[in-house]
């Protein structure tokens, strides 16, 4: 019984770890998307000012 509970806890830990890493990956992707959007905005502003 004890061994069974131990393995169950390990599985739970693994699931929690994979969920955490998935969340981290999603956050990183969101940050990258946001920074790309900011870069695009900055570039368009620069060309806009240069055109004037």
mmCIF file of C-alpha atoms in Angstrom:
data_model
loop_
_atom_site.group_PDB
_atom_site.id
_atom_site.type_symbol
_atom_site.label_atom_id
_atom_site.label_comp_id
_atom_site.label_asym_id
_atom_site.label_seq_id
_atom_site.Cartn_x
_atom_site.Cartn_y
_atom_site.Cartn_z
ATOM 1 C CA UNK A 1 0.000 0.000 0.000
ATOM 2 C CA UNK A 2 2.708 2.446 0.990
ATOM 3 C CA UNK A 3 4.658 1.783 -2.215
ATOM 4 C CA UNK A 4 1.508 2.321 -4.274
ATOM 5 C CA UNK A 5 0.868 5.693 -2.674
ATOM 6 C CA UNK A 6 4.506 6.632 -3.248
ATOM 7 C CA UNK A 7 4.309 5.910 -6.979
ATOM 8 C CA UNK A 8 1.019 7.825 -7.164
ATOM 9 C CA UNK A 9 2.704 10.846 -5.586
ATOM 10 C CA UNK A 10 5.540 10.598 -8.120
ATOM 11 C CA UNK A 11 3.041 10.535 -11.000
ATOM 12 C CA UNK A 12 1.279 13.569 -9.512
ATOM 13 C CA UNK A 13 4.594 15.392 -9.259
ATOM 14 C CA UNK A 14 5.422 14.581 -12.885
ATOM 15 C CA UNK A 15 2.009 15.827 -14.044
ATOM 16 C CA UNK A 16 2.384 19.028 -12.024
ATOM 17 C CA UNK A 17 5.885 19.584 -13.421
ATOM 18 C CA UNK A 18 4.743 19.092 -17.031
ATOM 19 C CA UNK A 19 1.799 21.427 -16.438
ATOM 20 C CA UNK A 20 4.164 24.061 -15.008
ATOM 21 C CA UNK A 21 6.553 23.750 -17.961
ATOM 22 C CA UNK A 22 3.627 24.009 -20.401
ATOM 23 C CA UNK A 23 2.461 27.193 -18.660
ATOM 24 C CA UNK A 24 6.006 28.578 -18.797
ATOM 25 C CA UNK A 25 6.218 27.811 -22.537
ATOM 26 C CA UNK A 26 2.885 29.547 -23.135
ATOM 27 C CA UNK A 27 4.066 32.600 -21.170
ATOM 28 C CA UNK A 28 7.316 32.732 -23.150
ATOM 29 C CA UNK A 29 5.404 32.514 -26.435
ATOM 30 C CA UNK A 30 3.049 35.305 -25.317
ATOM 31 C CA UNK A 31 6.023 37.479 -24.334
ATOM 32 C CA UNK A 32 7.720 36.843 -27.677
ATOM 33 C CA UNK A 33 4.529 37.702 -29.545
ATOM 34 C CA UNK A 34 4.155 40.911 -27.510
ATOM 35 C CA UNK A 35 7.772 41.955 -28.092
ATOM 36 C CA UNK A 36 7.428 41.249 -31.826
ATOM 37 C CA UNK A 37 4.348 43.469 -31.922
ATOM 38 C CA UNK A 38 6.231 46.216 -30.056
ATOM 39 C CA UNK A 39 9.157 45.937 -32.489
ATOM 40 C CA UNK A 40 6.792 46.192 -35.443
ATOM 41 C CA UNK A 41 5.168 49.283 -33.924
ATOM 42 C CA UNK A 42 8.556 50.869 -33.237
ATOM 43 C CA UNK A 43 9.726 50.209 -36.817
ATOM 44 C CA UNK A 44 6.572 51.698 -38.341
ATOM 45 C CA UNK A 45 6.986 54.764 -36.095
ATOM 46 C CA UNK A 46 10.591 55.169 -37.224
ATOM 47 C CA UNK A 47 9.686 54.967 -40.932
ATOM 48 C CA UNK A 48 6.781 57.337 -40.294
ATOM 49 C CA UNK A 49 9.062 59.948 -38.721
ATOM 50 C CA UNK A 50 11.705 59.412 -41.405
ATOM 51 C CA UNK A 51 9.090 59.946 -44.129
ATOM 52 C CA UNK A 52 8.206 63.337 -42.625
#
